[in-house]
mmCIF file of C-alpha atoms and ligand atoms in Angstrom:
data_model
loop_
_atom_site.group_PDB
_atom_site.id
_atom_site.type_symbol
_atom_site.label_atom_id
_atom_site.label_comp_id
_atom_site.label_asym_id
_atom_site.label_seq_id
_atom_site.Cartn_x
_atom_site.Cartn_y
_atom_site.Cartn_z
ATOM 1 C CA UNK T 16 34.580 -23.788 23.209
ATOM 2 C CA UNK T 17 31.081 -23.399 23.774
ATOM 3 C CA UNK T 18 29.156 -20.131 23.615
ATOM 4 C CA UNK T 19 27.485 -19.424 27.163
ATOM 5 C CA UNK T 20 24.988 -16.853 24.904
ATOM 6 C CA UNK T 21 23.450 -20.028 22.744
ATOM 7 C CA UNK T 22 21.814 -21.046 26.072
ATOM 8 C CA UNK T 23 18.164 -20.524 27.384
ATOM 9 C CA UNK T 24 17.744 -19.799 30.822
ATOM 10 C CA UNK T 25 16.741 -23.219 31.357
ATOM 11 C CA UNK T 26 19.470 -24.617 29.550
ATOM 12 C CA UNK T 27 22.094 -22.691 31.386
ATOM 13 C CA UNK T 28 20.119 -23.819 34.251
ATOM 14 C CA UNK T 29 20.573 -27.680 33.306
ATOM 15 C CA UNK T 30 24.285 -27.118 32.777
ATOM 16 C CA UNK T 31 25.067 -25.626 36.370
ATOM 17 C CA UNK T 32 22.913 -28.472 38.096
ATOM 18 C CA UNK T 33 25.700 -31.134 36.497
ATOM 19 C CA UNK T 34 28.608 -29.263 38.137
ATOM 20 C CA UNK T 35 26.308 -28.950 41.416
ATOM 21 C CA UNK T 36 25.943 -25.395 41.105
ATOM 22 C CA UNK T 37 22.175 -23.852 42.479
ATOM 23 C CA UNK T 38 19.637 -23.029 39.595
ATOM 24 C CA UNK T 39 19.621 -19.043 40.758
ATOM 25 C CA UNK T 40 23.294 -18.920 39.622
ATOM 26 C CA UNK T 41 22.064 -19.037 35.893
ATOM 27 C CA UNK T 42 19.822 -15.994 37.052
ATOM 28 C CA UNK T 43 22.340 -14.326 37.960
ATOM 29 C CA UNK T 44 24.527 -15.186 35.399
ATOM 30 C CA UNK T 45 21.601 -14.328 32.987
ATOM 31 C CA UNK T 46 21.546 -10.912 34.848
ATOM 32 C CA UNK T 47 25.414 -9.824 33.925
ATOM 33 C CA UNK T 48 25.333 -10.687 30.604
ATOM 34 C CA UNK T 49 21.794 -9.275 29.702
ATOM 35 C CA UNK T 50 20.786 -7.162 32.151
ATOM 36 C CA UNK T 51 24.441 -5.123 32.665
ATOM 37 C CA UNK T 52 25.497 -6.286 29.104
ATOM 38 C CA UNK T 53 28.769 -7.633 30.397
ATOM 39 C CA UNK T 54 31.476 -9.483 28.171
ATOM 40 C CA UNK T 55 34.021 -10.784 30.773
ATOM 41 C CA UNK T 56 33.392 -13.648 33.290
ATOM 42 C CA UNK T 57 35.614 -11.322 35.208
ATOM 43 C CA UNK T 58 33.220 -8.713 36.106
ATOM 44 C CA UNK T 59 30.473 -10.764 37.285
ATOM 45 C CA UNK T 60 31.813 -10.142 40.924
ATOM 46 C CA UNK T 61 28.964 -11.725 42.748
ATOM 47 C CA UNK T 62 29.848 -15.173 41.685
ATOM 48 C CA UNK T 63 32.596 -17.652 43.225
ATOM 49 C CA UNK T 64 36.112 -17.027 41.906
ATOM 50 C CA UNK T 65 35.534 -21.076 41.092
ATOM 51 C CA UNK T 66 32.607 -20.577 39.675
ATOM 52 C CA UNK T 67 33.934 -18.011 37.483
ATOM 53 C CA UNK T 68 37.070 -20.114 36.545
ATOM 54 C CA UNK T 69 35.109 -23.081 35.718
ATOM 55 C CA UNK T 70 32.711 -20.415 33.455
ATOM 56 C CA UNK T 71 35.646 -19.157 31.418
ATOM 57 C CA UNK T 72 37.593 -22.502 31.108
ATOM 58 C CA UNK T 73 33.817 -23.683 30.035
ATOM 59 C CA UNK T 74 32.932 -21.093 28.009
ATOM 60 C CA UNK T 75 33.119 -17.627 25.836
ATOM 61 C CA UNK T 76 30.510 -14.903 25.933
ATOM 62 C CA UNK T 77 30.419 -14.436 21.757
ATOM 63 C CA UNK T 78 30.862 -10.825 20.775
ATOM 64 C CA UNK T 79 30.035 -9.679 17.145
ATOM 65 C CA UNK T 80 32.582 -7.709 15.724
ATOM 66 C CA UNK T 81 31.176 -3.969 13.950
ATOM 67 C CA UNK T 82 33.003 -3.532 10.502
ATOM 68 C CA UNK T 83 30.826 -0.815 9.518
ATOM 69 C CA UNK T 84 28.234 1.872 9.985
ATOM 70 C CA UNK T 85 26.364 3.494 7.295
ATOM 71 C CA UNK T 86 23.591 6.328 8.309
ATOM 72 C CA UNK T 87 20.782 6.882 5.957
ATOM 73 C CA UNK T 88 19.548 10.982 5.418
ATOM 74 C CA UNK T 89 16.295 9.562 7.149
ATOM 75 C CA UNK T 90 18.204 8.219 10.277
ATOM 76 C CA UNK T 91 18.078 4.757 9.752
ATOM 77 C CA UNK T 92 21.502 2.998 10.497
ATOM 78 C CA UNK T 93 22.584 -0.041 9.257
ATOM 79 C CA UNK T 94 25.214 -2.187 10.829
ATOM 80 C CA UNK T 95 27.487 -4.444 9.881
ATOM 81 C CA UNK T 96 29.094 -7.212 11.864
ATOM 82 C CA UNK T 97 31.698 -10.075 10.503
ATOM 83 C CA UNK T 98 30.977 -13.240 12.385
ATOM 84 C CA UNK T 99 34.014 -15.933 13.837
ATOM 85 C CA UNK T 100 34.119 -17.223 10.822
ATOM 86 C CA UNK T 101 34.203 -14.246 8.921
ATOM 87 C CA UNK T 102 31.056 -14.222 6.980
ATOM 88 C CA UNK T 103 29.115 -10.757 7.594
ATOM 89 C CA UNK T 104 25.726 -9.905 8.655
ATOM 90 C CA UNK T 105 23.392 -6.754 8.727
ATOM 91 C CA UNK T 106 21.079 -4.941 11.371
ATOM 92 C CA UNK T 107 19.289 -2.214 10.911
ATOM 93 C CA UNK T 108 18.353 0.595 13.344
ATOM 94 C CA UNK T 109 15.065 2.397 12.630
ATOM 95 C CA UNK T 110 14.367 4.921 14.790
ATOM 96 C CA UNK T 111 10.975 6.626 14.638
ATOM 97 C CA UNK T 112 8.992 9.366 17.024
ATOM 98 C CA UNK T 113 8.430 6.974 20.229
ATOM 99 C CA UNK T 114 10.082 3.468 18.792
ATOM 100 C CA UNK T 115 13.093 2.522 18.152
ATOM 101 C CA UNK T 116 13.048 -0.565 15.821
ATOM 102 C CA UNK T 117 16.037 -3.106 15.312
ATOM 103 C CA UNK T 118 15.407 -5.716 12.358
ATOM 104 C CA UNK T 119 17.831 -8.823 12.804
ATOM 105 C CA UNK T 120 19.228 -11.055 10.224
ATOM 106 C CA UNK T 121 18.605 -15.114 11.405
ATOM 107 C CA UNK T 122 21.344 -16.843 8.572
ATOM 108 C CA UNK T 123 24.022 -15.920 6.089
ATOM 109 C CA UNK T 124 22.390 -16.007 2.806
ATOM 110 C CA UNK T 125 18.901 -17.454 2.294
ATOM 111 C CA UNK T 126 17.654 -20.707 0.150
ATOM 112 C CA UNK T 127 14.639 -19.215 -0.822
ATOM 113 C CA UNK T 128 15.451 -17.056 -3.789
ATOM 114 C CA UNK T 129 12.579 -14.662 -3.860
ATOM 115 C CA UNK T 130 13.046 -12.864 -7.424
ATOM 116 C CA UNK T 131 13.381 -9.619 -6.207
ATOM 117 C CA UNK T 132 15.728 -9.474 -3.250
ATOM 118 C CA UNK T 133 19.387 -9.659 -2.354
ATOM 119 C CA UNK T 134 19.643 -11.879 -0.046
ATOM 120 C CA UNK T 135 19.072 -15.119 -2.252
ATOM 121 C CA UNK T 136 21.775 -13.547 -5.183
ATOM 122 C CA UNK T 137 24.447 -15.641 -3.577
ATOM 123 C CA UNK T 138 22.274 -18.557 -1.815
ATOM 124 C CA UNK T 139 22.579 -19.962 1.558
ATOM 125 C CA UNK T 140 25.736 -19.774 3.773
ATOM 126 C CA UNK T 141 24.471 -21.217 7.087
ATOM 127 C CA UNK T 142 22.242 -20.378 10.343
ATOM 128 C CA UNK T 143 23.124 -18.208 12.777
ATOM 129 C CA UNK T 144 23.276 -19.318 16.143
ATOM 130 C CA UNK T 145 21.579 -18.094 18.692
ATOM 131 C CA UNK T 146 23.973 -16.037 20.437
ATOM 132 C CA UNK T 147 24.698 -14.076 16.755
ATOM 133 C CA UNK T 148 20.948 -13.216 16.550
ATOM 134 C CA UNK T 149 20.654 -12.250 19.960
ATOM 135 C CA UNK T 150 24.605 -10.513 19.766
ATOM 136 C CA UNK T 151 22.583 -8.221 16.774
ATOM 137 C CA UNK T 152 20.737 -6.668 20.053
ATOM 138 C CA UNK T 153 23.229 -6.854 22.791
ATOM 139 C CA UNK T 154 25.275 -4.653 20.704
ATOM 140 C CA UNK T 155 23.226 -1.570 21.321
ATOM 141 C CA UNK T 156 22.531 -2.151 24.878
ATOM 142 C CA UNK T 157 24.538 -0.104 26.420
ATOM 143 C CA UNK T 158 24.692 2.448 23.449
ATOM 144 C CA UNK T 159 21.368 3.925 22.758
ATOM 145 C CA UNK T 160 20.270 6.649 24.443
ATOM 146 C CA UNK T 161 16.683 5.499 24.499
ATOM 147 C CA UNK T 162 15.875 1.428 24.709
ATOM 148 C CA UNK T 163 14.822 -0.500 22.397
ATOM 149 C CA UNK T 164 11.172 -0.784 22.234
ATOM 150 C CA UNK T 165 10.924 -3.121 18.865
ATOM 151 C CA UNK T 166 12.146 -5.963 17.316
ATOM 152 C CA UNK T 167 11.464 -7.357 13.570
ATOM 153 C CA UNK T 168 12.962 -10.803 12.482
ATOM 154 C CA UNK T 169 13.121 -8.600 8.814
ATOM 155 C CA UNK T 170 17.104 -8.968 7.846
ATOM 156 C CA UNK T 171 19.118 -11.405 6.012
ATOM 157 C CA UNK T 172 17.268 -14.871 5.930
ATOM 158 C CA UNK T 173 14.508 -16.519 6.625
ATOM 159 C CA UNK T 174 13.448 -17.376 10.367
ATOM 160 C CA UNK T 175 11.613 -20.225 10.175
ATOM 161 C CA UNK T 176 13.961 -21.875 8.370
ATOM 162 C CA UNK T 177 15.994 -21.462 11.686
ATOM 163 C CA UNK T 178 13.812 -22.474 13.675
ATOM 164 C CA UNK T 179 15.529 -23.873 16.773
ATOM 165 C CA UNK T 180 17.625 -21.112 16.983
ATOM 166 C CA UNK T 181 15.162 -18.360 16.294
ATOM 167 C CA UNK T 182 12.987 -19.900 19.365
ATOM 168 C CA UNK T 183 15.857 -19.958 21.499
ATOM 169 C CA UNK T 184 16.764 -16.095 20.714
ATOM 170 C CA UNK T 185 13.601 -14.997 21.023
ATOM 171 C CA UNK T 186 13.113 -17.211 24.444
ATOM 172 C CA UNK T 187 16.466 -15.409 25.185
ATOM 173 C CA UNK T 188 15.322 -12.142 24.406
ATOM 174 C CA UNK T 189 12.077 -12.482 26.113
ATOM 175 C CA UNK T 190 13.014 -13.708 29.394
ATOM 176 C CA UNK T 191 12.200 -11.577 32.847
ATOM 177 C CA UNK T 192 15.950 -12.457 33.418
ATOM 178 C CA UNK T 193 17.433 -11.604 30.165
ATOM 179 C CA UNK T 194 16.636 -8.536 27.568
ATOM 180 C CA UNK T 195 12.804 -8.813 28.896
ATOM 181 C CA UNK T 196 11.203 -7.697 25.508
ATOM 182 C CA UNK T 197 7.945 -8.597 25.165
ATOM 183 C CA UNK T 198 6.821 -10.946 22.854
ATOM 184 C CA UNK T 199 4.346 -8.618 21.613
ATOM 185 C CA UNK T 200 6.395 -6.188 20.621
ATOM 186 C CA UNK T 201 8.566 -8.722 18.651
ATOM 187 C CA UNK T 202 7.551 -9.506 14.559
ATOM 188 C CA UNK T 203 8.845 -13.120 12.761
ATOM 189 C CA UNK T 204 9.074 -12.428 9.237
ATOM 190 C CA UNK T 205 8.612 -15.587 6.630
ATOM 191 C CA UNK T 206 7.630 -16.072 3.058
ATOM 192 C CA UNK T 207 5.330 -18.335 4.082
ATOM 193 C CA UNK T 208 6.889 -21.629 5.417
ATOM 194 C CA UNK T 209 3.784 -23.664 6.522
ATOM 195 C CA UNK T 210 5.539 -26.449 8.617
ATOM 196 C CA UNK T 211 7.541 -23.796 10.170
ATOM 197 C CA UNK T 212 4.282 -21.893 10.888
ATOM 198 C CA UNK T 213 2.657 -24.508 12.528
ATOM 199 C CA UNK T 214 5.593 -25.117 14.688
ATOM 200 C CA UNK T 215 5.431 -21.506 15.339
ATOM 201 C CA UNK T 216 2.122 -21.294 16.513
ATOM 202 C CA UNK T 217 2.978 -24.276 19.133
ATOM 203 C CA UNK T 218 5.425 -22.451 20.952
ATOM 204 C CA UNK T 219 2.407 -20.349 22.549
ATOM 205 C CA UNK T 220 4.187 -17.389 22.207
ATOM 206 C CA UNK T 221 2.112 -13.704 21.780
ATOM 207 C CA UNK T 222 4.878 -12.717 18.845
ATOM 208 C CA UNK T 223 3.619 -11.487 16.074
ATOM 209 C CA UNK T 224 3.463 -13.074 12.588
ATOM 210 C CA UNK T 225 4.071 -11.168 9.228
ATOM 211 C CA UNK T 226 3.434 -12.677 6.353
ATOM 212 C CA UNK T 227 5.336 -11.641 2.833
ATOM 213 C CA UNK T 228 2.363 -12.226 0.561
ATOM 214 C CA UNK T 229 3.745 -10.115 -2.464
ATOM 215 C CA UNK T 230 0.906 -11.647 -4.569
ATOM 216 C CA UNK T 231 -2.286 -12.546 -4.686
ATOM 217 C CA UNK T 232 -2.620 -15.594 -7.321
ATOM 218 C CA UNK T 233 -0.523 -18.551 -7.339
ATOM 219 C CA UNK T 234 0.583 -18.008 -10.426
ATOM 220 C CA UNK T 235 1.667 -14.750 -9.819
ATOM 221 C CA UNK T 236 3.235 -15.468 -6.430
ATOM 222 C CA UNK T 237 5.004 -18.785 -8.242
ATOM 223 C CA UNK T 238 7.249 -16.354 -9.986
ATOM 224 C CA UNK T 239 8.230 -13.833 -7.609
ATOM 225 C CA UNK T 240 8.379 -16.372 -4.475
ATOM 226 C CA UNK T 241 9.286 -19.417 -5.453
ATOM 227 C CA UNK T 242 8.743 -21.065 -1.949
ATOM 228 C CA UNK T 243 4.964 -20.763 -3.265
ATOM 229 C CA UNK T 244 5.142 -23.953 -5.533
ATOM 230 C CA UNK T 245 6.303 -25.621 -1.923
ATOM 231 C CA UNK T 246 3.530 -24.134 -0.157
ATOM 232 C CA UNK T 247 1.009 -22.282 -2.393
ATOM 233 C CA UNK T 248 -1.235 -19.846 -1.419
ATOM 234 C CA UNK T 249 -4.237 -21.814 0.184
ATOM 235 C CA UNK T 250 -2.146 -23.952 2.930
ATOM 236 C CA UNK T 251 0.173 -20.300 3.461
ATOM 237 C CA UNK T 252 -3.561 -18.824 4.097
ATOM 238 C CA UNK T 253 -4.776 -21.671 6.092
ATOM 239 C CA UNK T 254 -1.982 -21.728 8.596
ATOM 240 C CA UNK T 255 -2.490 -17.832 9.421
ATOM 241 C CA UNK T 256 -5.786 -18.659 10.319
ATOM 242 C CA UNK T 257 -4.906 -21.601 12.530
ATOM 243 C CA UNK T 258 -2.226 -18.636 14.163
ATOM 244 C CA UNK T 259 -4.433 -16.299 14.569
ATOM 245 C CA UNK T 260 -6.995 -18.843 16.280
ATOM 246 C CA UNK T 261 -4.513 -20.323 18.433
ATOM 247 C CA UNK T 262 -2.631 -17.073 19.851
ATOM 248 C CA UNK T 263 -5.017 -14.468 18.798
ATOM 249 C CA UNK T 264 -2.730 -11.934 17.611
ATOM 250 C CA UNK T 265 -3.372 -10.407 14.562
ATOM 251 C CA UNK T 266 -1.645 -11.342 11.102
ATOM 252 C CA UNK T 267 0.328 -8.359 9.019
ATOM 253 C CA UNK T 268 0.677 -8.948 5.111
ATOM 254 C CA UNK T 269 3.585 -7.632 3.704
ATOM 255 C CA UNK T 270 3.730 -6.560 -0.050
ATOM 256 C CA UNK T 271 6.068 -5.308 -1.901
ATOM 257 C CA UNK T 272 5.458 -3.052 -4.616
ATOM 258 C CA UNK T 273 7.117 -4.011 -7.734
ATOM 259 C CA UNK T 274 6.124 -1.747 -11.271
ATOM 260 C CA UNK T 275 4.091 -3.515 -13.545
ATOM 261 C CA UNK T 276 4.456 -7.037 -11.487
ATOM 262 C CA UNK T 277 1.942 -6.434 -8.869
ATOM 263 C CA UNK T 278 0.842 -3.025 -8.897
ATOM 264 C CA UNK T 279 -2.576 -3.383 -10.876
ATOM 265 C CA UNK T 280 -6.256 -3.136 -10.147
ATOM 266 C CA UNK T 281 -6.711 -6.464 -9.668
ATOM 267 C CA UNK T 282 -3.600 -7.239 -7.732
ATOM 268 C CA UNK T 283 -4.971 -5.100 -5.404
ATOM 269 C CA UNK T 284 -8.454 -6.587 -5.048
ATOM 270 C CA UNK T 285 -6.852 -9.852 -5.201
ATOM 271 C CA UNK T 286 -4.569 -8.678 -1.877
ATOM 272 C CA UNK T 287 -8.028 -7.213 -0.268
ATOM 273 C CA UNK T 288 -9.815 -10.332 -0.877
ATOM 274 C CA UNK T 289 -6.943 -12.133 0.818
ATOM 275 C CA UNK T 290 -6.390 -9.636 3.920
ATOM 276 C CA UNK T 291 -10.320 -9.668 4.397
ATOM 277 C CA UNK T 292 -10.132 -13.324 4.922
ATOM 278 C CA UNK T 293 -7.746 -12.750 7.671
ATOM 279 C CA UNK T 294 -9.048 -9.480 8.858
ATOM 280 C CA UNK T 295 -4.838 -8.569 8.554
ATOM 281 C CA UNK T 296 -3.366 -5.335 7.950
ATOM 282 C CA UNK T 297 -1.291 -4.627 4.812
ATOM 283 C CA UNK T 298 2.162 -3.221 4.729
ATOM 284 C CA UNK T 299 3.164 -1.774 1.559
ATOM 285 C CA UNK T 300 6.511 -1.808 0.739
ATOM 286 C CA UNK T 301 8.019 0.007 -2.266
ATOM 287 C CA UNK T 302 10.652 -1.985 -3.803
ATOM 288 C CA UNK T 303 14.114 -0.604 -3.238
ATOM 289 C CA UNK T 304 15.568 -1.894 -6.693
ATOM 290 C CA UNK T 305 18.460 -4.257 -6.079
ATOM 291 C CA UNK T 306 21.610 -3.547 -8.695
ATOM 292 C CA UNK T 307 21.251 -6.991 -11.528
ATOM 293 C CA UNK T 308 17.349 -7.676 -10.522
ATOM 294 C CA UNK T 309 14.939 -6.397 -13.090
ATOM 295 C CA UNK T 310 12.004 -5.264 -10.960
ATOM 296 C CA UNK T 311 11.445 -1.385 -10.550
ATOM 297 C CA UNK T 312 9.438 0.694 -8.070
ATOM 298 C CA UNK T 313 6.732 2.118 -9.264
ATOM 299 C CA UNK T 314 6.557 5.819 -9.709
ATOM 300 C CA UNK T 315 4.541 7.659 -6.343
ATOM 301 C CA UNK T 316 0.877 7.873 -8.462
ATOM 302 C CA UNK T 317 1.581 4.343 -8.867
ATOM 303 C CA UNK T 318 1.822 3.943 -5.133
ATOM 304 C CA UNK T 319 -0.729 6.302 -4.147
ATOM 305 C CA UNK T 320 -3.218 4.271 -6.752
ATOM 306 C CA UNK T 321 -2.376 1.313 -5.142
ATOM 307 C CA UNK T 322 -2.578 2.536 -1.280
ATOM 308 C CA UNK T 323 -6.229 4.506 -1.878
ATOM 309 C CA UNK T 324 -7.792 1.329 -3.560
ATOM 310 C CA UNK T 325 -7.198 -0.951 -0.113
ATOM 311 C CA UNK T 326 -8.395 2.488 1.692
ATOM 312 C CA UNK T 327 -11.694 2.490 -0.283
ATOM 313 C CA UNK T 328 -12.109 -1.301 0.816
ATOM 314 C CA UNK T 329 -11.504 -0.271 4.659
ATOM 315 C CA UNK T 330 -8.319 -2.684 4.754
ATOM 316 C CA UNK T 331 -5.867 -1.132 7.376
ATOM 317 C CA UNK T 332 -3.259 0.234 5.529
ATOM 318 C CA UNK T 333 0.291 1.324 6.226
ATOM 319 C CA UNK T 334 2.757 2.339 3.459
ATOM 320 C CA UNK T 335 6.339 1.831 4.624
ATOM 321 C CA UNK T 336 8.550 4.039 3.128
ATOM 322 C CA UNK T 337 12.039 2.249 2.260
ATOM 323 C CA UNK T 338 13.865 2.711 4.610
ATOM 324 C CA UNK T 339 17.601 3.910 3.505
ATOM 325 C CA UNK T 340 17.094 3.571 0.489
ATOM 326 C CA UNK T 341 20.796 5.618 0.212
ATOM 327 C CA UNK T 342 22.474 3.069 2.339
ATOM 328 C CA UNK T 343 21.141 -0.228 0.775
ATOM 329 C CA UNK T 344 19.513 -0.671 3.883
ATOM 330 C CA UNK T 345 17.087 -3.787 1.508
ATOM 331 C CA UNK T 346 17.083 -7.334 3.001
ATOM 332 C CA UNK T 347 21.092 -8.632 1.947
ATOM 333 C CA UNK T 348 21.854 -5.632 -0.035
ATOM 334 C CA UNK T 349 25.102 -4.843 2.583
ATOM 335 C CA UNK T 350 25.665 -8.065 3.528
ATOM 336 C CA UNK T 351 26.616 -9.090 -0.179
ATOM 337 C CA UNK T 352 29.260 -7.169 -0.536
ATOM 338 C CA UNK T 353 31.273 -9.257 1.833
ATOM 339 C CA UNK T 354 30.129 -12.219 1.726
ATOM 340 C CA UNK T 355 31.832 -13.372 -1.783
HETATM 341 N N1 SAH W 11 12.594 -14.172 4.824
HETATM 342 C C1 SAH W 11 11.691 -13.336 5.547
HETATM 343 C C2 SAH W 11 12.305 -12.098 6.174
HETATM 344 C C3 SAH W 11 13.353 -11.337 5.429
HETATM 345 S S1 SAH W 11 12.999 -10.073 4.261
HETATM 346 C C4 SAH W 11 10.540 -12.948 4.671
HETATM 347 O O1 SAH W 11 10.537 -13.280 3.491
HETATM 348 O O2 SAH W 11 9.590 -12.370 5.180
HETATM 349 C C5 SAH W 11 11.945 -8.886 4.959
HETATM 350 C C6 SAH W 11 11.000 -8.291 3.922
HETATM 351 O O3 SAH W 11 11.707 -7.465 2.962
HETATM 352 C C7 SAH W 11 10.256 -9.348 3.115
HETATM 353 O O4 SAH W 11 8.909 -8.985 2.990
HETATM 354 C C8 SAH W 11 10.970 -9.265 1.778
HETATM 355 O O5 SAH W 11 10.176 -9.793 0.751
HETATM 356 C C9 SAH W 11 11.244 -7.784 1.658
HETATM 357 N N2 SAH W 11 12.267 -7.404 0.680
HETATM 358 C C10 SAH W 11 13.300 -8.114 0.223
HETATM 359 N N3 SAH W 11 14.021 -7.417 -0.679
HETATM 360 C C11 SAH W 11 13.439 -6.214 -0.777
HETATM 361 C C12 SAH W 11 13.720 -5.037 -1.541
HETATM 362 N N4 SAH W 11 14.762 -4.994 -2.341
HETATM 363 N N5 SAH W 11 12.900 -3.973 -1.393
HETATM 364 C C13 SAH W 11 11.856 -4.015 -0.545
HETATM 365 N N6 SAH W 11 11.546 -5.086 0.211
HETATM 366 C C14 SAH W 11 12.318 -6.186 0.083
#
């Protein structure tokens, strides 16, 4: 059976009109299952009891099923859900004074195999649907105390590699009618898939594009992404400026710290070279080591080297503390363990 949550408004809107049912329907179908967070056709009790026959013979509203809860000492929560067909995904909840950021996984597994990170250990499993990426925020929607206020595509994956079904979530999560987040305070994470990019920046939406640089030099990036002998470092560069030109919203760069990989002098006037060119902001990242990889954080005067030389070059700066470190809270660390 189909999954009424896969659908767009639009869509849903296209599938009443064939069984002669008025667009506003979808609205207000739309409404119950985003608005009130409702999982039974049942309850919508301002539809026909047709209509809502024909709705659950038609369909099911997909529900992701928690296996697990683990709470970091700094209050970040990450979740884990076991899809239909059993393979598992994370989400994690990172609350801060006035946010509350969720960071959504888009597929089971990744192809990209960045040298550092979980999430490529075991490969690629498959995409997640729509209805599993939004599902990641529907979950909390009637939990939380306070709303969500952010949303990062930052967990197991890569987005743009999903592209179809990222656009529809976000679409989904977007809409007046649905979770009405605004695009703006939404962030796609990617390692820097140009085509994907460019089909990105025609969808006209004001969501915000991060990009995980990681490296400054080809040669460097090569080894630690390497997506970057796909699309090196001057077409990744080029289509952030045709982004930023097209939507103008600003570009983050994301960069990892790894010891003795990409923590030197020059690394880091290689990354302000690179975020001048964009007039970006940086996000450092220490690494949060990853059991079998070989990369190590670097110690804090390491970091605090590393953060003051982009301050001395006026590059806006944020260091973001890993965030449960305790809980393996890292892109696929969780994930892994049950997805064999
Ligand atoms: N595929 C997307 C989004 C997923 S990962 C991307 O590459 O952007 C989100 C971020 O976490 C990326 O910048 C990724 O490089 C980084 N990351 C992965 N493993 C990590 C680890 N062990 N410690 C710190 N950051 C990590």
């Amino acid at each position: 059976m189909k999954n009424i949550s896969d659908l767009t408004l639009e869509e849903l809107k296209a599938e009443l009109e064939k069984i002669d049912e008025p667009a506003y329907r979808a609205e207000q179908i739309f409404g119950w299952l985003y608005k009130k967070g409702v999982f039974r056709f049942k309850e919508m009790t301002d539809l026909s009891k047709n209509l809502k026959e024909r709705l659950a013979s038609a369909y099911v509203i997909g529900k992701l099923e928690l296996c697990g809860v683990f709470k970091a000492k700094d209050r970040t929560e990450k979740y884990l859900f076991r899809l239909a067909d059993g393979y598992g995904i994370e989400t994690v909840l990172i609350p801060a004074t006035g946010r509350k950021t969720l960071c959504l996984s888009t597929q089971v597994g990744c192809k990209f195999a960045c040298a550092f990170c979980a999430s490529g250990l075991k490969g690629f499993i498959r995409n997640l649907a729509p209805s599993e990426i939004v599902g990641q925020v529907l979950h909390f929607k009637n939990s939380l105390e306070a709303p969500l206020t952010n949303i990062v595509f930052m967990g197991m994956g890569e987005p743009l590699d999903n592209f179809e079904n990222l656009a529809k979530a976000i679409r989904i999560l977007n809409s007046p009618q649905g979770l009405e987040i605004a695009a703006r305070r939404m962030t796609v994470s990617t390692c820097g898939i140009v085509p994907g990019m460019e089909r990105f920046k025609r969808l006209g939406l004001q969501v915000n594009l991060s990009i995980s640089l990681h490296a400054a030099t080809d040669t460097k990036r090569d080894q630690l992404l390497p997506v970057n002998r796909k699309y090196p470092l001057k077409k990744v560069i080029k289509a952030c400026q045709d982004y930023i030109r097209k939507g103008g919203r600003k570009i983050t760069l994301e960069y990892v710290l790894l010891k003795g990989a990409n923590d030197s002098l020059a690394d880091a006037d290689g990354l302000t070279r690179i975020a001048k060119r964009l007039k970006a902001k940086v996000n450092l990242i220490p690494y949060s080591p990853v059991p079998g990889l070989p990369y190590e954080v670097p110690n804090e005067k390491g970091i605090q080297f590393f953060l003051s030389r982009l301050e001395e070059k006026k590059i806006p700066v944020t260091l973001r503390r890993s965030k449960g470190a305790d809980i393996q809270a890292a892109c696929g660390q969780l994930a892994g363990r049950i997805n064999k």
